[in-house]
PDB file of C-alpha atoms in Angstrom:
ATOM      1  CA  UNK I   1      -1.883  -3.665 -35.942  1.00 70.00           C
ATOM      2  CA  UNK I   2      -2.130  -7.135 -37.200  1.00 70.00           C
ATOM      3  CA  UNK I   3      -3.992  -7.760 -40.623  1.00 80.00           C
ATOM      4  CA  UNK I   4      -7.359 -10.088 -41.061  1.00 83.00           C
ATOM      5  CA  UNK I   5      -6.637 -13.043 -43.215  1.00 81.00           C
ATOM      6  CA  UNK I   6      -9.265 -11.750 -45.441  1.00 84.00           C
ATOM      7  CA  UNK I   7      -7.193  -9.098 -46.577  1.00 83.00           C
ATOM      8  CA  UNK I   8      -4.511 -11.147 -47.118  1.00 78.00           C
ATOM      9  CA  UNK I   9      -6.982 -13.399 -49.292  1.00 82.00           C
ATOM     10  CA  UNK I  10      -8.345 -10.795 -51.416  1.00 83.00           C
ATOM     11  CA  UNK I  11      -4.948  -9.672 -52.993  1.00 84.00           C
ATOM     12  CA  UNK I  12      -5.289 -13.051 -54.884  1.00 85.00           C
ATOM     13  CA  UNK I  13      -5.009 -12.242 -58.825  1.00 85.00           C
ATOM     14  CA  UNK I  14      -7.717 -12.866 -60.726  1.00 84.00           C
ATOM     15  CA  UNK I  15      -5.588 -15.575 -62.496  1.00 83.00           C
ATOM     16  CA  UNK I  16      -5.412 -17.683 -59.606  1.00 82.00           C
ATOM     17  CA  UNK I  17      -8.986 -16.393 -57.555  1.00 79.00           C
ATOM     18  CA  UNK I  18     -11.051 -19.005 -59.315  1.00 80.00           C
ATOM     19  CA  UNK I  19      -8.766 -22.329 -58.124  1.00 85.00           C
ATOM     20  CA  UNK I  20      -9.880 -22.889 -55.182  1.00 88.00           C
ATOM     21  CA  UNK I  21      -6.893 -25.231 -54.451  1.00 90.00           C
ATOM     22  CA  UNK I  22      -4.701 -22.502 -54.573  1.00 88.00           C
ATOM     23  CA  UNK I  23      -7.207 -19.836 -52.409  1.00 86.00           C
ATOM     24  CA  UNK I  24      -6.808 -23.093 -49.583  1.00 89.00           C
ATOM     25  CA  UNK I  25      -3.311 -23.337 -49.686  1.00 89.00           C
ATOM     26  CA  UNK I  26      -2.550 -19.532 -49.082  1.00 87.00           C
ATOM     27  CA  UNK I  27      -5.479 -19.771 -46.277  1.00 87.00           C
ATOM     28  CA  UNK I  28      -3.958 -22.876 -44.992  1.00 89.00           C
ATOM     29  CA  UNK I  29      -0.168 -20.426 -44.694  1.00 88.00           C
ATOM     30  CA  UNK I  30      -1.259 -17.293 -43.158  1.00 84.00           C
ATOM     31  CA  UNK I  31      -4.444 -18.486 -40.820  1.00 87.00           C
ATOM     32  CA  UNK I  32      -1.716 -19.600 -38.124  1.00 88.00           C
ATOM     33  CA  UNK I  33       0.259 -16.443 -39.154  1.00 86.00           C
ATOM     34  CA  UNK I  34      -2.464 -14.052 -38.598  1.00 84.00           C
ATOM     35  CA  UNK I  35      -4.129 -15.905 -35.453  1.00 84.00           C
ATOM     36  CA  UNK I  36      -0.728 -15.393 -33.630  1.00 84.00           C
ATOM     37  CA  UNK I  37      -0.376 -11.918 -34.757  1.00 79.00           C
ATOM     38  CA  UNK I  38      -3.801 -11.210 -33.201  1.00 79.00           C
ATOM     39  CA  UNK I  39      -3.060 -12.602 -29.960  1.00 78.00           C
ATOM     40  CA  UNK I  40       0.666 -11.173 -29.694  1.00 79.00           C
ATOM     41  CA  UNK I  41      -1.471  -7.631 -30.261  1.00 78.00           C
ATOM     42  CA  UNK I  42      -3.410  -8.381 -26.829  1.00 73.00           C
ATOM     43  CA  UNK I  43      -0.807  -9.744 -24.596  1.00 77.00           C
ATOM     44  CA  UNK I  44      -0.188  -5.829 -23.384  1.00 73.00           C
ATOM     45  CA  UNK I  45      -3.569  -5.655 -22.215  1.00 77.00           C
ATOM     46  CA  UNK I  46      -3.647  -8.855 -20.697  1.00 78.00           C
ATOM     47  CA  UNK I  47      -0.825  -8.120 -18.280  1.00 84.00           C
ATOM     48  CA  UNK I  48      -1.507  -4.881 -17.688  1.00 87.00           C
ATOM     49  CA  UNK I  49      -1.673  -3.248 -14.397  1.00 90.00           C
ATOM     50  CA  UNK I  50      -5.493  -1.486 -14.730  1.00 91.00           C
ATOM     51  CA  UNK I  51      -6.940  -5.058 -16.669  1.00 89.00           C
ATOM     52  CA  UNK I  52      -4.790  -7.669 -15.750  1.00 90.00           C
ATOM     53  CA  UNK I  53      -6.879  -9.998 -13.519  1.00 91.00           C
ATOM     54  CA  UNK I  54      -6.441 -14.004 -12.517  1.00 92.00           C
ATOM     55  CA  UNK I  55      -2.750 -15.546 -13.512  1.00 92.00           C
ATOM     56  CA  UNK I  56      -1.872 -12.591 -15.685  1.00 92.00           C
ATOM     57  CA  UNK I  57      -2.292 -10.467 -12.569  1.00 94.00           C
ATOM     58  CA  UNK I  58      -0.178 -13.070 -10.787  1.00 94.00           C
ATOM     59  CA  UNK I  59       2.712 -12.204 -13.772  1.00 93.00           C
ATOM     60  CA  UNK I  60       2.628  -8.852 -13.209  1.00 93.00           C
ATOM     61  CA  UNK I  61       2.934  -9.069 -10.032  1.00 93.00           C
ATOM     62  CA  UNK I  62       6.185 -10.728 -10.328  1.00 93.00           C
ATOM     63  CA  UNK I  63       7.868  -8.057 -12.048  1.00 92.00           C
ATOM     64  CA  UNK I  64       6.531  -5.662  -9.448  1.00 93.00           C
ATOM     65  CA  UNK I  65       7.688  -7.805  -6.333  1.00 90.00           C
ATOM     66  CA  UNK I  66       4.822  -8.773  -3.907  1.00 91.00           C
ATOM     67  CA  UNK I  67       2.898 -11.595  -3.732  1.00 91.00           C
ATOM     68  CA  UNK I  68      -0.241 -12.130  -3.879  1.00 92.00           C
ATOM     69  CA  UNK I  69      -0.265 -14.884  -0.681  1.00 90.00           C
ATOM     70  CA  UNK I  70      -0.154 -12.894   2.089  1.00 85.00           C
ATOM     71  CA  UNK I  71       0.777 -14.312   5.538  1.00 82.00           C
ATOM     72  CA  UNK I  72      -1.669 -13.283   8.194  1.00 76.00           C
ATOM     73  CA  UNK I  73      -1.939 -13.836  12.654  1.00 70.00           C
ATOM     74  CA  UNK I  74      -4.375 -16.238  12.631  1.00 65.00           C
ATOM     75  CA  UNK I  75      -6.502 -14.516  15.662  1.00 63.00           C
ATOM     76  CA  UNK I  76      -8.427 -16.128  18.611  1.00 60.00           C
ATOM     77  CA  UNK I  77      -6.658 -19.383  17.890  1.00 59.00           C
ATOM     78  CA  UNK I  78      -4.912 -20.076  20.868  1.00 62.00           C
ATOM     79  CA  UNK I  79      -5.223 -20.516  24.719  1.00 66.00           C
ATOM     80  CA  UNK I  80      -5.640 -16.852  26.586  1.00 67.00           C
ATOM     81  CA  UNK I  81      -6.043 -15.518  29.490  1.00 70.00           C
ATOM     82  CA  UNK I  82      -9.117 -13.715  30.682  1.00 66.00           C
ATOM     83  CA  UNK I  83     -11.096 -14.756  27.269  1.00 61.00           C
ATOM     84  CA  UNK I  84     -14.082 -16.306  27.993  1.00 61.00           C
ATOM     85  CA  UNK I  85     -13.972 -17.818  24.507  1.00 54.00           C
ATOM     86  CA  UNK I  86     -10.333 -18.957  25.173  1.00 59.00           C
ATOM     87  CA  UNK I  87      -9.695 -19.747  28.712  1.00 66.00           C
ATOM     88  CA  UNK I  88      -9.685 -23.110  30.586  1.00 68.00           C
ATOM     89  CA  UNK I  89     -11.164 -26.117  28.749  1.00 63.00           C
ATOM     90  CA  UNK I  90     -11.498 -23.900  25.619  1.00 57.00           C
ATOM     91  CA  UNK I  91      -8.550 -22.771  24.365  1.00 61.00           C
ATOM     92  CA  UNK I  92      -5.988 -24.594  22.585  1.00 63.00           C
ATOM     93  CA  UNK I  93      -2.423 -24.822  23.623  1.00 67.00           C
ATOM     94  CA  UNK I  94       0.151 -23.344  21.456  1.00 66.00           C
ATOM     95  CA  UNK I  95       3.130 -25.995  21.046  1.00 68.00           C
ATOM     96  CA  UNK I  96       6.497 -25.525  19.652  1.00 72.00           C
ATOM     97  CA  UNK I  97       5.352 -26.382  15.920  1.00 61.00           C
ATOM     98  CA  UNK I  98       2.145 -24.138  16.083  1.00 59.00           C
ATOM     99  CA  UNK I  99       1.793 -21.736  13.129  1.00 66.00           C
ATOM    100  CA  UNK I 100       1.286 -18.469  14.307  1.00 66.00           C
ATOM    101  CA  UNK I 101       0.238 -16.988  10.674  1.00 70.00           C
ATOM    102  CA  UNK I 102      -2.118 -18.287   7.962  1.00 77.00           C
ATOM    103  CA  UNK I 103      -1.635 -17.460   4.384  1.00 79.00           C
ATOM    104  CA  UNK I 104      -4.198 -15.514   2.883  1.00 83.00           C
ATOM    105  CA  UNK I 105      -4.526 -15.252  -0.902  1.00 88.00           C
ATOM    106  CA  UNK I 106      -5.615 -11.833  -2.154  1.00 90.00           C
ATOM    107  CA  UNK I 107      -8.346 -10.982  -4.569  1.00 91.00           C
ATOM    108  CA  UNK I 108      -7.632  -9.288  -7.519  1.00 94.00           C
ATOM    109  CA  UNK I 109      -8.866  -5.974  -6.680  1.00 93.00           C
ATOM    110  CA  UNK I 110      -6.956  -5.551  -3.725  1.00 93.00           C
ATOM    111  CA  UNK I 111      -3.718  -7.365  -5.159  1.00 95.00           C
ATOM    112  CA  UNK I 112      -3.888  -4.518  -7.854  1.00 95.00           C
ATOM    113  CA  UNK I 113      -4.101  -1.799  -5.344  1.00 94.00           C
ATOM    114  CA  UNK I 114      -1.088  -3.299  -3.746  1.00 95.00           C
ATOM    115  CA  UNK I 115       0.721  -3.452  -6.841  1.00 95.00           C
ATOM    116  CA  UNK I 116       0.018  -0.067  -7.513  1.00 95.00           C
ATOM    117  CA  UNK I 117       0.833   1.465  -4.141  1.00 93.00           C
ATOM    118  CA  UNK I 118       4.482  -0.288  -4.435  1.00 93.00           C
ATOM    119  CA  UNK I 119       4.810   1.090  -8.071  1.00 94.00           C
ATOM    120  CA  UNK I 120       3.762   4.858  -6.765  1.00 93.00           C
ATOM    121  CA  UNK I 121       6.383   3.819  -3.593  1.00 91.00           C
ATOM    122  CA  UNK I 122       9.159   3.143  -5.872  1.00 91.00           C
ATOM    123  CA  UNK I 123       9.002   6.730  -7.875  1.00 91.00           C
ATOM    124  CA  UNK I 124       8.393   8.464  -4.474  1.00 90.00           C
ATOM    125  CA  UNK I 125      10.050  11.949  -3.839  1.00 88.00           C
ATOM    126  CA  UNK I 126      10.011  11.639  -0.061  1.00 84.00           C
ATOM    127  CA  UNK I 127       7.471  14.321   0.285  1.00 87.00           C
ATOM    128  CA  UNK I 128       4.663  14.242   2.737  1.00 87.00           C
ATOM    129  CA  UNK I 129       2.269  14.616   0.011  1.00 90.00           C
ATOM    130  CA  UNK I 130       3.566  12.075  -2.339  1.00 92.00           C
ATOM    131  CA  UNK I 131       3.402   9.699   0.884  1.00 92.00           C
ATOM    132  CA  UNK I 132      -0.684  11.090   1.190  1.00 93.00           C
ATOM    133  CA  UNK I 133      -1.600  10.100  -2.095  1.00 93.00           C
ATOM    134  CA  UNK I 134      -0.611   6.796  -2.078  1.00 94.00           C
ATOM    135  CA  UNK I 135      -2.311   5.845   1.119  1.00 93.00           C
ATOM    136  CA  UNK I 136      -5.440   7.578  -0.998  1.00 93.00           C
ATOM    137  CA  UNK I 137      -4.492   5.118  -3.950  1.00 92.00           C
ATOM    138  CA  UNK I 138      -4.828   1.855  -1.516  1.00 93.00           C
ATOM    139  CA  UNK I 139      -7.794   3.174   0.581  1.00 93.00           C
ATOM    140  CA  UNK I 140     -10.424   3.136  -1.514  1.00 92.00           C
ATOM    141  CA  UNK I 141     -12.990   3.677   0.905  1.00 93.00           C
ATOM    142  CA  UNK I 142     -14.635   7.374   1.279  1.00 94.00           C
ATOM    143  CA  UNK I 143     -15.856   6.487   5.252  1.00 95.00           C
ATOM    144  CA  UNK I 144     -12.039   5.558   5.886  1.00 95.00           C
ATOM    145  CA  UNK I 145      -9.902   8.444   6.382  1.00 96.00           C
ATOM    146  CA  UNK I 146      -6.092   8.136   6.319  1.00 95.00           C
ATOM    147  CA  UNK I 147      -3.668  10.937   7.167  1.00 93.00           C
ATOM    148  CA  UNK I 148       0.605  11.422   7.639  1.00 91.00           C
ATOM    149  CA  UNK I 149       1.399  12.795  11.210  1.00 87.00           C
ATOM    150  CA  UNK I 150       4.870  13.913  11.113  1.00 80.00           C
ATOM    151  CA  UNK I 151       6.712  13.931  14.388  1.00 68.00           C
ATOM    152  CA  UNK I 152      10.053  15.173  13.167  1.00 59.00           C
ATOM    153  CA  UNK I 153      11.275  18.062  15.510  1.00 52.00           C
ATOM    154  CA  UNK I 154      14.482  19.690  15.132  1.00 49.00           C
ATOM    155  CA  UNK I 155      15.469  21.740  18.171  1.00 49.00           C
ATOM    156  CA  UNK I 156      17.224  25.234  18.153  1.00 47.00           C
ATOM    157  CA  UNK I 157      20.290  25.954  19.909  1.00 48.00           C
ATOM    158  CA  UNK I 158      19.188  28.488  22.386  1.00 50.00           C
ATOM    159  CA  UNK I 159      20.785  31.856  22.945  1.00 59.00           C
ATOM    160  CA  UNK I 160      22.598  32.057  20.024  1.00 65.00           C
ATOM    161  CA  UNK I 161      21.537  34.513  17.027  1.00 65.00           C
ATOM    162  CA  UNK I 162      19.582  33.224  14.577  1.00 70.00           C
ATOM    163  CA  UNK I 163      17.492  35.000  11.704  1.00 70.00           C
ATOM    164  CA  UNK I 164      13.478  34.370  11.820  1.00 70.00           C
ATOM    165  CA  UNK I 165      13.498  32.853  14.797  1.00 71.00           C
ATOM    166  CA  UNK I 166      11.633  34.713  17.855  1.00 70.00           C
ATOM    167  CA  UNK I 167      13.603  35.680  20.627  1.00 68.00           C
ATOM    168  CA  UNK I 168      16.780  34.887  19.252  1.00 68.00           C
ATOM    169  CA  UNK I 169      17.006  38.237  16.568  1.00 68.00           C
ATOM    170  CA  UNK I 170      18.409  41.557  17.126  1.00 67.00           C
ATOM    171  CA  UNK I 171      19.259  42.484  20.786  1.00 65.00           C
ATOM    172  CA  UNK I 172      17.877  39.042  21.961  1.00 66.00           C
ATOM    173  CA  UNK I 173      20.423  36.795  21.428  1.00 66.00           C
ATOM    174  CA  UNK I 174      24.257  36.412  21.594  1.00 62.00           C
ATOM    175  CA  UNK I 175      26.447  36.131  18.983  1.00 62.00           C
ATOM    176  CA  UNK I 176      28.522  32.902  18.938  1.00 60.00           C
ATOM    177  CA  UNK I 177      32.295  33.899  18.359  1.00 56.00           C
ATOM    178  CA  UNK I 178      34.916  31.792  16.801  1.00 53.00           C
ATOM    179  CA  UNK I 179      36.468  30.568  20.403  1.00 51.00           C
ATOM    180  CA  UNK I 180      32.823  29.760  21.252  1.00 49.00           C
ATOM    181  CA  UNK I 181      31.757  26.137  21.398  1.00 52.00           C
ATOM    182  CA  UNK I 182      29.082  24.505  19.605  1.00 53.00           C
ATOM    183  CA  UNK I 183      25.999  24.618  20.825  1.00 51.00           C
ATOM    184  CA  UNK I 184      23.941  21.018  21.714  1.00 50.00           C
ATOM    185  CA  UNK I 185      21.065  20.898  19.039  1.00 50.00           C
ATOM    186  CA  UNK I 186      19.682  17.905  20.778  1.00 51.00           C
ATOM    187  CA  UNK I 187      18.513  14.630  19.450  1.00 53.00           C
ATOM    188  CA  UNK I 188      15.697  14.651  16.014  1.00 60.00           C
ATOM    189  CA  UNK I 189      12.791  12.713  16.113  1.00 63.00           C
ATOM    190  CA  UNK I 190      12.681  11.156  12.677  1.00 77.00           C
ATOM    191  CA  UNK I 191       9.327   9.454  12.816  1.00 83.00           C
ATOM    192  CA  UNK I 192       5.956   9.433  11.323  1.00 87.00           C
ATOM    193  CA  UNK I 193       2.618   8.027  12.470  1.00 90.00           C
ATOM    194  CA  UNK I 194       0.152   7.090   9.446  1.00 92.00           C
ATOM    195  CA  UNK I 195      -3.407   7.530  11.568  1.00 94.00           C
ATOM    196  CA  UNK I 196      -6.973   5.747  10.289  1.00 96.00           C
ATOM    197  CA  UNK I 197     -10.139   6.802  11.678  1.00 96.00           C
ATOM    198  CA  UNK I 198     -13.945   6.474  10.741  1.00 95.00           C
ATOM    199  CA  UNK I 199     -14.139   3.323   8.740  1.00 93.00           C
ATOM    200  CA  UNK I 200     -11.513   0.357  10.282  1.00 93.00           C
ATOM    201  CA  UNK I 201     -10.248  -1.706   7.246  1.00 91.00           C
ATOM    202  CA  UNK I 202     -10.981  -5.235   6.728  1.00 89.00           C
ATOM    203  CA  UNK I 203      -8.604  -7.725   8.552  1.00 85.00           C
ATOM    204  CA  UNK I 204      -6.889  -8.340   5.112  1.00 87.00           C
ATOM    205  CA  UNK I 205      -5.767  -4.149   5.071  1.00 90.00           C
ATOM    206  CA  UNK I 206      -4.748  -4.590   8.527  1.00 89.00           C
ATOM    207  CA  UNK I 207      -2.826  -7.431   7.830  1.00 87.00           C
ATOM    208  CA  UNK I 208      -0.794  -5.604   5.019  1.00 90.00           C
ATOM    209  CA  UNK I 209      -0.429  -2.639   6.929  1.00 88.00           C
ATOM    210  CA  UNK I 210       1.561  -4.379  10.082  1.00 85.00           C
ATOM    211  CA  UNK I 211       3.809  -6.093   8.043  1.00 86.00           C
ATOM    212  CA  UNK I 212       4.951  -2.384   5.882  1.00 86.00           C
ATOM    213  CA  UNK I 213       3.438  -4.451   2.823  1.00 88.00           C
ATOM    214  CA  UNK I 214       3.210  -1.089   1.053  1.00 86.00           C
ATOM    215  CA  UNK I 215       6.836  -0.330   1.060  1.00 83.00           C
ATOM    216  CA  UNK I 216       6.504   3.396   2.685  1.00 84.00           C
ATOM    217  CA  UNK I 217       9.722   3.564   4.663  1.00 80.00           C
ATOM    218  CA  UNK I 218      12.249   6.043   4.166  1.00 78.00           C
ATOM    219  CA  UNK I 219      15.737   5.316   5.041  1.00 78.00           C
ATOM    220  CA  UNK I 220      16.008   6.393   8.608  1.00 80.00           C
ATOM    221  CA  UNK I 221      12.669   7.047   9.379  1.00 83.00           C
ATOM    222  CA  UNK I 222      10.397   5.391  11.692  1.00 85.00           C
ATOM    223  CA  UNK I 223       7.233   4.271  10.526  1.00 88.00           C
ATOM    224  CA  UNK I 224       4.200   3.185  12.918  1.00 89.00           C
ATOM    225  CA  UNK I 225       0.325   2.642  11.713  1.00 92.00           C
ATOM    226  CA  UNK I 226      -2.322   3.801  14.398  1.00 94.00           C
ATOM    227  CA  UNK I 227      -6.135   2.722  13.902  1.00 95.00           C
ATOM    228  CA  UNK I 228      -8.778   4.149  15.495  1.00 95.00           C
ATOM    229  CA  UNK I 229      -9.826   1.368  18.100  1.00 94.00           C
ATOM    230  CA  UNK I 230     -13.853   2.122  17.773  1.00 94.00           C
ATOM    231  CA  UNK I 231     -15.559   1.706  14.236  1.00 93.00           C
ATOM    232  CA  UNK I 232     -16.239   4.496  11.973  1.00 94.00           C
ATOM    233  CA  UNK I 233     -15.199   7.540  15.199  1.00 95.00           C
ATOM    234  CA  UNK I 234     -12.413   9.630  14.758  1.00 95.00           C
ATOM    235  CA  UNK I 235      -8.649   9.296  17.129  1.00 95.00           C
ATOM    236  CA  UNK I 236      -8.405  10.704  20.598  1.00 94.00           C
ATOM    237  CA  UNK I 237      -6.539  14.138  20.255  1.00 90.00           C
ATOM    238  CA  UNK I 238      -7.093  17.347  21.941  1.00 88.00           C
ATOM    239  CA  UNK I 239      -7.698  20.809  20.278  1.00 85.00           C
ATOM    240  CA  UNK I 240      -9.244  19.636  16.819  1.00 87.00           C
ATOM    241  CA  UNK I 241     -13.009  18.852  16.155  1.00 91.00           C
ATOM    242  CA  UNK I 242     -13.187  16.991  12.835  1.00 93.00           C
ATOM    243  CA  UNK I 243     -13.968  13.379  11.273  1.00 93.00           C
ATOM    244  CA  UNK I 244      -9.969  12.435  11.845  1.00 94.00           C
ATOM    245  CA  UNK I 245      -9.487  13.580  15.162  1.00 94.00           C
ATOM    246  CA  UNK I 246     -12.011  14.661  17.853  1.00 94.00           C
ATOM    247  CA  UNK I 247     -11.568  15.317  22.004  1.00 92.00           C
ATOM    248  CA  UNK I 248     -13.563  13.783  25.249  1.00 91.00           C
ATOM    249  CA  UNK I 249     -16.950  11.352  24.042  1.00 90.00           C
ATOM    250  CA  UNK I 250     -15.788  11.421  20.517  1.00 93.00           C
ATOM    251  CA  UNK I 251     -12.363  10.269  19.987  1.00 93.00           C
ATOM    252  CA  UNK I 252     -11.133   6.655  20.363  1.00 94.00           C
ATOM    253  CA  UNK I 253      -8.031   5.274  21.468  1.00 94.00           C
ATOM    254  CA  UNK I 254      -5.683   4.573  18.512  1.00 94.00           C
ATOM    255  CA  UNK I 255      -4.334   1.257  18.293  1.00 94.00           C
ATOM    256  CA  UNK I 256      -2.084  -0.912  16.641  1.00 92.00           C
ATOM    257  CA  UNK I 257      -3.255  -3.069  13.474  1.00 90.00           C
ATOM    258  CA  UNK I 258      -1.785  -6.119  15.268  1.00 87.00           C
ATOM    259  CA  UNK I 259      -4.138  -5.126  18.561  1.00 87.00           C
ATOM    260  CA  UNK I 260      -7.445  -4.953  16.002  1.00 86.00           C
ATOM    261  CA  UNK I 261      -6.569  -8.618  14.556  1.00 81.00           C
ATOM    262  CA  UNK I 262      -6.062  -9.596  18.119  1.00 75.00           C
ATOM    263  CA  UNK I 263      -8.909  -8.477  18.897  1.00 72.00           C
ATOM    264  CA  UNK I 264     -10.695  -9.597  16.074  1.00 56.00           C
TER     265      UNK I 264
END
């Protein structure tokens, strides 16, 4: 911890306390001493990742990887068919130098949750829950609800023995003998779905989510986002009953996050 120059001034001996010459000239040494000390001693806090805000934010982020200019589909901007908003007369053509994307510079509050969500991405064990709570770290929201959907399925050879496994135990299934070949286990769908219903994020959220700006993509895995297509109702799904997925005159189609800025 970094000393006041006070302290420093009242280890002056008596000999030389009462020239005040000499009580200016030691203040005159260690005031630029002690000033930088003081600020070196809240540099930490100034860059870090809970208080950082503004161009220190901006730092941090550097070390972390992601900027805080985000490119984003600039909707409704161009000519379209079957828009009444867009169609002949209205809508502007899209030429061959046309930007398709408009950079978007994020607040600090959201730039923070992205910089967390990449530093909880990096020390990720691969786990379905590890993946969970960092979607709950970037969606802040209570009335948005964000869930994994994993659609890995690994087929079983059938009619070959195999322990735990019903119909294949004892007196069910065949045993497979040396001479025997292999059996086809079929192709494994490595894929997951991360599903939003209730609440549909802002455009910005959407934005970061169709261009993977949080990072959560294991090697070899498909990754797709799915939004509920109807504010604040839950996905389409048959079977469950709850605020994340509902059947007939509840559910809502889910969607792509590029389809909602489309739409949008």
């Amino acid at each position: 911890m970094s000393k006041p120059l006070s302290l420093y001034l009242g280890r002056i001996t008596p000999w030389q306390s009462g020239h005040p010459n000499f009580t200016a000239t030691v203040s005159g040494t260690l005031e630029p001493i002690t000033t930088a000390a003081a600020v070196v001693e809240t540099l930490p806090a100034a860059f870090d990742l809970d208080t950082a805000i503004g161009a220190q934010l901006d730092a941090t982020g550097k070390w972390i990887g992601p900027s805080r200019n985000v490119p984003l589909p600039i909707p409704g901007a161009y000519f379209a068919w079957s828009d009444p908003a867009r169609g002949w007369g209205l809508g502007v053509w899209k030429g061959p130098y046309s930007q398709q994307y408009g950079i978007t510079q994020l607040g600090d509050e959201t730039y923070r949750r992205l910089l967390k969500a990449v530093v909880l991405s990096n020390h990720w064990d691969g786990t379905l829950p590890g993946y969970q709570a960092i979607l709950d770290a970037f969606f802040v929201d209570p009335e948005t609800y964000v869930f994994v959907q994993d659609k890995g399925q690994v087929p079983y050879p059938q009619g070959t023995f195999a322990w735990g496994i019903s119909g294949r135990g004892w007196n069910e299934a065949a045993w497979r003998g040396g001479t025997a070949s292999a059996p086809a286990i079929g192709a494994v769908n490595v894929a997951i779905s991360v599903c939003i219903a209730g609440k549909i994020p802002s455009p910005v959220l959407l934005g970061l989510l169709a261009q993977n700006a949080l990072r959560l993509k294991p090697a070899g895995v498909s990754v797709d986002y799915r939004v509920t297509s109807v504010d604040r109702a839950p996905l389409f799904g048959f079977g469950v009953q709850n605020q994340y997925v509902s059947g007939w005159g509840a559910g809502a189609w889910a969607v792509s996050p590029e389809t909602l800025l489309n739409r949008s």
